[in-house]
mmCIF file with all atom_site columns, C-alpha atoms in Angstrom:
data_model
loop_
_atom_site.group_PDB
_atom_site.id
_atom_site.type_symbol
_atom_site.label_atom_id
_atom_site.label_alt_id
_atom_site.label_comp_id
_atom_site.label_asym_id
_atom_site.label_entity_id
_atom_site.label_seq_id
_atom_site.pdbx_PDB_ins_code
_atom_site.Cartn_x
_atom_site.Cartn_y
_atom_site.Cartn_z
_atom_site.occupancy
_atom_site.B_iso_or_equiv
_atom_site.pdbx_formal_charge
_atom_site.auth_seq_id
_atom_site.auth_comp_id
_atom_site.auth_asym_id
_atom_site.auth_atom_id
_atom_site.pdbx_PDB_model_num
ATOM 1   C CA . ALA A 1 1   ? -1.121  -12.052 -9.921 1.00 73.00 ? 263 ALA A CA 1
ATOM 2   C CA . LEU A 1 2   ? -2.254  -9.253  -7.637 1.00 78.00 ? 264 LEU A CA 1
ATOM 3   C CA . ILE A 1 3   ? -5.507  -10.416 -5.646 1.00 77.00 ? 265 ILE A CA 1
ATOM 4   C CA . PRO A 1 4   ? -7.024  -7.509  -3.309 1.00 80.00 ? 266 PRO A CA 1
ATOM 5   C CA . LEU A 1 5   ? -8.910  -8.944  -0.555 1.00 78.00 ? 267 LEU A CA 1
ATOM 6   C CA . VAL A 1 6   ? -11.506 -7.281  1.611  1.00 82.00 ? 268 VAL A CA 1
ATOM 7   C CA . ILE A 1 7   ? -11.970 -8.910  5.277  1.00 84.00 ? 269 ILE A CA 1
ATOM 8   C CA . ASP A 1 8   ? -12.680 -8.109  8.674  1.00 87.00 ? 270 ASP A CA 1
ATOM 9   C CA . ILE A 1 9   ? -9.293  -8.991  9.945  1.00 88.00 ? 271 ILE A CA 1
ATOM 10  C CA . THR A 1 10  ? -10.659 -9.308  13.315 1.00 90.00 ? 272 THR A CA 1
ATOM 11  C CA . ASN A 1 11  ? -13.292 -11.685 12.725 1.00 88.00 ? 273 ASN A CA 1
ATOM 12  C CA . PRO A 1 12  ? -12.028 -13.995 9.608  1.00 85.00 ? 274 PRO A CA 1
ATOM 13  C CA . THR A 1 13  ? -13.982 -16.847 8.195  1.00 82.00 ? 275 THR A CA 1
ATOM 14  C CA . PRO A 1 14  ? -13.337 -19.917 10.223 1.00 86.00 ? 276 PRO A CA 1
ATOM 15  C CA . ARG A 1 15  ? -13.492 -23.692 8.778  1.00 87.00 ? 277 ARG A CA 1
ATOM 16  C CA . PHE A 1 16  ? -16.862 -24.398 7.737  1.00 87.00 ? 278 PHE A CA 1
ATOM 17  C CA . GLY A 1 17  ? -19.105 -26.543 5.938  1.00 90.00 ? 279 GLY A CA 1
ATOM 18  C CA . TRP A 1 18  ? -19.824 -30.307 6.086  1.00 88.00 ? 280 TRP A CA 1
ATOM 19  C CA . ARG A 1 19  ? -18.093 -31.318 9.591  1.00 86.00 ? 281 ARG A CA 1
ATOM 20  C CA . GLY A 1 20  ? -16.115 -28.321 9.232  1.00 83.00 ? 282 GLY A CA 1
ATOM 21  C CA . ILE A 1 21  ? -13.783 -29.515 6.563  1.00 84.00 ? 283 ILE A CA 1
ATOM 22  C CA . GLU A 1 22  ? -15.268 -28.308 3.332  1.00 88.00 ? 284 GLU A CA 1
ATOM 23  C CA . ARG A 1 23  ? -13.766 -25.125 3.464  1.00 86.00 ? 285 ARG A CA 1
ATOM 24  C CA . THR A 1 24  ? -10.440 -24.275 5.586  1.00 87.00 ? 286 THR A CA 1
ATOM 25  C CA . SER A 1 25  ? -9.965  -20.707 7.849  1.00 87.00 ? 287 SER A CA 1
ATOM 26  C CA . PHE A 1 26  ? -9.097  -17.901 5.986  1.00 83.00 ? 288 PHE A CA 1
ATOM 27  C CA . THR A 1 27  ? -5.566  -18.190 7.532  1.00 81.00 ? 289 THR A CA 1
ATOM 28  C CA . ASP A 1 28  ? -5.274  -21.554 6.328  1.00 83.00 ? 290 ASP A CA 1
ATOM 29  C CA . ARG A 1 29  ? -6.421  -20.653 3.015  1.00 81.00 ? 291 ARG A CA 1
ATOM 30  C CA . VAL A 1 30  ? -4.716  -17.503 1.988  1.00 82.00 ? 292 VAL A CA 1
ATOM 31  C CA . LYS A 1 31  ? -0.845  -17.689 2.142  1.00 83.00 ? 293 LYS A CA 1
ATOM 32  C CA . PRO A 1 32  ? 0.200   -15.012 -0.271 1.00 87.00 ? 294 PRO A CA 1
ATOM 33  C CA . SER A 1 33  ? 3.990   -14.449 -0.979 1.00 89.00 ? 295 SER A CA 1
ATOM 34  C CA . PHE A 1 34  ? 3.713   -10.764 -0.235 1.00 93.00 ? 296 PHE A CA 1
ATOM 35  C CA . ALA A 1 35  ? 1.014   -8.519  1.478  1.00 93.00 ? 297 ALA A CA 1
ATOM 36  C CA . THR A 1 36  ? 0.374   -5.095  2.124  1.00 94.00 ? 298 THR A CA 1
ATOM 37  C CA . TRP A 1 37  ? -0.768  -3.573  5.642  1.00 95.00 ? 299 TRP A CA 1
ATOM 38  C CA . LEU A 1 38  ? -1.426  0.047   4.710  1.00 94.00 ? 300 LEU A CA 1
ATOM 39  C CA . ALA A 1 39  ? -3.261  2.161   7.090  1.00 92.00 ? 301 ALA A CA 1
ATOM 40  C CA . VAL A 1 40  ? -4.194  -1.063  8.960  1.00 95.00 ? 302 VAL A CA 1
ATOM 41  C CA . LEU A 1 41  ? -2.062  -1.654  11.971 1.00 96.00 ? 303 LEU A CA 1
ATOM 42  C CA . HIS A 1 42  ? -3.048  1.528   14.062 1.00 96.00 ? 304 HIS A CA 1
ATOM 43  C CA . HIS A 1 43  ? -6.577  1.054   13.603 1.00 94.00 ? 305 HIS A CA 1
ATOM 44  C CA . LEU A 1 44  ? -6.223  -2.356  14.913 1.00 95.00 ? 306 LEU A CA 1
ATOM 45  C CA . CYS A 1 45  ? -4.240  -1.504  17.730 1.00 95.00 ? 307 CYS A CA 1
ATOM 46  C CA . LEU A 1 46  ? -5.101  1.878   18.676 1.00 94.00 ? 308 LEU A CA 1
ATOM 47  C CA . GLY A 1 47  ? -8.720  1.951   17.696 1.00 91.00 ? 309 GLY A CA 1
ATOM 48  C CA . LEU A 1 48  ? -9.866  -1.782  18.652 1.00 91.00 ? 310 LEU A CA 1
ATOM 49  C CA . GLY A 1 49  ? -7.308  -2.545  21.249 1.00 92.00 ? 311 GLY A CA 1
ATOM 50  C CA . ILE A 1 50  ? -5.746  -5.576  19.795 1.00 94.00 ? 312 ILE A CA 1
ATOM 51  C CA . PRO A 1 51  ? -2.142  -5.903  21.038 1.00 96.00 ? 313 PRO A CA 1
ATOM 52  C CA . LEU A 1 52  ? 0.742   -5.281  18.812 1.00 97.00 ? 314 LEU A CA 1
ATOM 53  C CA . ALA A 1 53  ? 2.165   -8.599  19.505 1.00 97.00 ? 315 ALA A CA 1
ATOM 54  C CA . GLU A 1 54  ? -0.838  -10.253 18.370 1.00 97.00 ? 316 GLU A CA 1
ATOM 55  C CA . VAL A 1 55  ? -0.949  -8.006  15.286 1.00 97.00 ? 317 VAL A CA 1
ATOM 56  C CA . MET A 1 56  ? 2.645   -8.814  14.350 1.00 98.00 ? 318 MET A CA 1
ATOM 57  C CA . ALA A 1 57  ? 2.150   -12.430 14.993 1.00 96.00 ? 319 ALA A CA 1
ATOM 58  C CA . LEU A 1 58  ? -0.632  -12.336 12.451 1.00 94.00 ? 320 LEU A CA 1
ATOM 59  C CA . ILE A 1 59  ? 1.228   -10.425 9.743  1.00 95.00 ? 321 ILE A CA 1
ATOM 60  C CA . PHE A 1 60  ? 3.993   -12.878 9.947  1.00 96.00 ? 322 PHE A CA 1
ATOM 61  C CA . GLU A 1 61  ? 1.915   -15.734 9.900  1.00 92.00 ? 323 GLU A CA 1
ATOM 62  C CA . ILE A 1 62  ? 0.025   -14.755 6.773  1.00 89.00 ? 324 ILE A CA 1
ATOM 63  C CA . SER A 1 63  ? 2.629   -14.016 4.530  1.00 89.00 ? 325 SER A CA 1
ATOM 64  C CA . ARG A 1 64  ? 6.484   -14.308 3.885  1.00 93.00 ? 326 ARG A CA 1
ATOM 65  C CA . ASP A 1 65  ? 7.273   -10.700 2.698  1.00 96.00 ? 327 ASP A CA 1
ATOM 66  C CA . ALA A 1 66  ? 5.017   -7.734  4.017  1.00 97.00 ? 328 ALA A CA 1
ATOM 67  C CA . VAL A 1 67  ? 5.004   -4.131  3.742  1.00 98.00 ? 329 VAL A CA 1
ATOM 68  C CA . VAL A 1 68  ? 3.666   -2.389  6.728  1.00 98.00 ? 330 VAL A CA 1
ATOM 69  C CA . GLU A 1 69  ? 2.869   1.114   7.570  1.00 98.00 ? 331 GLU A CA 1
ATOM 70  C CA . PHE A 1 70  ? 3.583   1.984   11.258 1.00 98.00 ? 332 PHE A CA 1
ATOM 71  C CA . VAL A 1 71  ? 1.738   4.974   12.580 1.00 98.00 ? 333 VAL A CA 1
ATOM 72  C CA . ALA A 1 72  ? 3.426   6.553   15.698 1.00 97.00 ? 334 ALA A CA 1
ATOM 73  C CA . PRO A 1 73  ? 1.158   7.460   18.548 1.00 94.00 ? 335 PRO A CA 1
ATOM 74  C CA . GLU A 1 74  ? 1.795   11.134  18.025 1.00 95.00 ? 336 GLU A CA 1
ATOM 75  C CA . ASP A 1 75  ? 0.257   11.180  14.585 1.00 96.00 ? 337 ASP A CA 1
ATOM 76  C CA . PRO A 1 76  ? -2.964  13.023  14.658 1.00 95.00 ? 338 PRO A CA 1
ATOM 77  C CA . MET A 1 77  ? -4.898  10.200  13.266 1.00 92.00 ? 339 MET A CA 1
ATOM 78  C CA . ALA A 1 78  ? -3.545  7.879   15.787 1.00 93.00 ? 340 ALA A CA 1
ATOM 79  C CA . ARG A 1 79  ? -4.494  10.260  18.589 1.00 93.00 ? 341 ARG A CA 1
ATOM 80  C CA . HIS A 1 80  ? -7.788  10.911  17.282 1.00 93.00 ? 342 HIS A CA 1
ATOM 81  C CA . ILE A 1 81  ? -8.493  7.059   17.015 1.00 91.00 ? 343 ILE A CA 1
ATOM 82  C CA . SER A 1 82  ? -7.083  6.393   20.380 1.00 88.00 ? 344 SER A CA 1
ATOM 83  C CA . ALA A 1 83  ? -8.956  9.060   21.927 1.00 85.00 ? 345 ALA A CA 1
ATOM 84  C CA . THR A 1 84  ? -12.215 7.520   21.749 1.00 78.00 ? 346 THR A CA 1
ATOM 85  C CA . ARG A 1 85  ? -10.906 4.362   23.514 1.00 76.00 ? 347 ARG A CA 1
ATOM 86  C CA . GLN A 1 86  ? -12.441 3.916   26.883 1.00 71.00 ? 348 GLN A CA 1
ATOM 87  C CA . SER A 1 87  ? -10.262 1.130   28.238 1.00 75.00 ? 349 SER A CA 1
ATOM 88  C CA . GLU A 1 88  ? -6.221  0.978   28.703 1.00 79.00 ? 350 GLU A CA 1
ATOM 89  C CA . LEU A 1 89  ? -4.284  0.550   25.630 1.00 81.00 ? 351 LEU A CA 1
ATOM 90  C CA . ALA A 1 90  ? -1.788  -2.201  25.290 1.00 88.00 ? 352 ALA A CA 1
ATOM 91  C CA . PRO A 1 91  ? 2.073   -1.073  24.896 1.00 94.00 ? 353 PRO A CA 1
ATOM 92  C CA . TYR A 1 92  ? 2.224   0.380   21.197 1.00 95.00 ? 354 TYR A CA 1
ATOM 93  C CA . SER A 1 93  ? 5.496   2.230   20.175 1.00 96.00 ? 355 SER A CA 1
ATOM 94  C CA . GLY A 1 94  ? 8.114   2.171   16.995 1.00 97.00 ? 356 GLY A CA 1
ATOM 95  C CA . GLU A 1 95  ? 10.540  0.585   19.564 1.00 97.00 ? 357 GLU A CA 1
ATOM 96  C CA . LEU A 1 96  ? 8.164   -2.281  20.176 1.00 98.00 ? 358 LEU A CA 1
ATOM 97  C CA . PHE A 1 97  ? 7.140   -2.674  16.757 1.00 98.00 ? 359 PHE A CA 1
ATOM 98  C CA . GLU A 1 98  ? 10.920  -3.150  15.644 1.00 98.00 ? 360 GLU A CA 1
ATOM 99  C CA . GLU A 1 99  ? 11.599  -5.426  18.617 1.00 98.00 ? 361 GLU A CA 1
ATOM 100 C CA . LEU A 1 100 ? 8.480   -7.784  17.329 1.00 98.00 ? 362 LEU A CA 1
ATOM 101 C CA . ALA A 1 101 ? 9.546   -7.707  13.899 1.00 98.00 ? 363 ALA A CA 1
ATOM 102 C CA . ASN A 1 102 ? 13.300  -8.594  14.651 1.00 98.00 ? 364 ASN A CA 1
ATOM 103 C CA . SER A 1 103 ? 12.007  -11.331 16.965 1.00 98.00 ? 365 SER A CA 1
ATOM 104 C CA . LEU A 1 104 ? 9.321   -12.938 14.313 1.00 97.00 ? 366 LEU A CA 1
ATOM 105 C CA . GLY A 1 105 ? 11.614  -12.202 11.261 1.00 98.00 ? 367 GLY A CA 1
ATOM 106 C CA . THR A 1 106 ? 13.692  -9.460  9.458  1.00 98.00 ? 368 THR A CA 1
ATOM 107 C CA . ILE A 1 107 ? 13.526  -5.719  8.970  1.00 98.00 ? 369 ILE A CA 1
ATOM 108 C CA . LYS A 1 108 ? 14.698  -5.742  5.256  1.00 98.00 ? 370 LYS A CA 1
ATOM 109 C CA . SER A 1 109 ? 14.096  -2.051  4.944  1.00 98.00 ? 371 SER A CA 1
ATOM 110 C CA . LYS A 1 110 ? 12.462  0.952   6.422  1.00 98.00 ? 372 LYS A CA 1
ATOM 111 C CA . LEU A 1 111 ? 11.572  4.418   5.073  1.00 98.00 ? 373 LEU A CA 1
ATOM 112 C CA . ALA A 1 112 ? 10.091  7.303   6.924  1.00 98.00 ? 374 ALA A CA 1
ATOM 113 C CA . VAL A 1 113 ? 7.410   8.858   4.788  1.00 98.00 ? 375 VAL A CA 1
ATOM 114 C CA . SER A 1 114 ? 6.797   11.606  7.291  1.00 98.00 ? 376 SER A CA 1
ATOM 115 C CA . GLU A 1 115 ? 7.369   12.741  10.971 1.00 97.00 ? 377 GLU A CA 1
ATOM 116 C CA . THR A 1 116 ? 4.884   10.118  12.401 1.00 98.00 ? 378 THR A CA 1
ATOM 117 C CA . ARG A 1 117 ? 4.702   7.438   9.473  1.00 98.00 ? 379 ARG A CA 1
ATOM 118 C CA . THR A 1 118 ? 7.152   4.909   8.495  1.00 98.00 ? 380 THR A CA 1
ATOM 119 C CA . MET A 1 119 ? 6.947   1.993   6.099  1.00 98.00 ? 381 MET A CA 1
ATOM 120 C CA . TYR A 1 120 ? 8.559   -1.301  6.927  1.00 98.00 ? 382 TYR A CA 1
ATOM 121 C CA . HIS A 1 121 ? 9.635   -4.115  4.365  1.00 98.00 ? 383 HIS A CA 1
ATOM 122 C CA . LEU A 1 122 ? 9.254   -7.034  6.468  1.00 98.00 ? 384 LEU A CA 1
ATOM 123 C CA . VAL A 1 123 ? 10.424  -10.857 5.951  1.00 98.00 ? 385 VAL A CA 1
ATOM 124 C CA . ARG A 1 124 ? 9.448   -13.777 7.886  1.00 95.00 ? 386 ARG A CA 1
ATOM 125 C CA . ALA A 1 125 ? 12.451  -15.670 9.429  1.00 88.00 ? 387 ALA A CA 1
#
């Protein structure tokens, strides 16, 4: 079954309810076998300043298999998003993305869809 979710991933629902045990947190509740992260990663890293390592850890924590779109920092949209940042950005590159992916799991396949965008199929170790 395909279940689309709309959630602020930067502020997911915590455990709540009576004594904090009535409902579990988002990351405890949601464990899909496959997830897609399209047009998400660069917004979290370049727009909100969340370190790439943290986002990658979340991707691998949430699902066993994932398709993730990596948008290079040279991409026009990536430049636009990061141009408004007032603080220093954490390291963000294709090389770091692949290094993190390989440390957390396996890059099953990758496909360049443009000069600055690549789709990755990642599998948790």
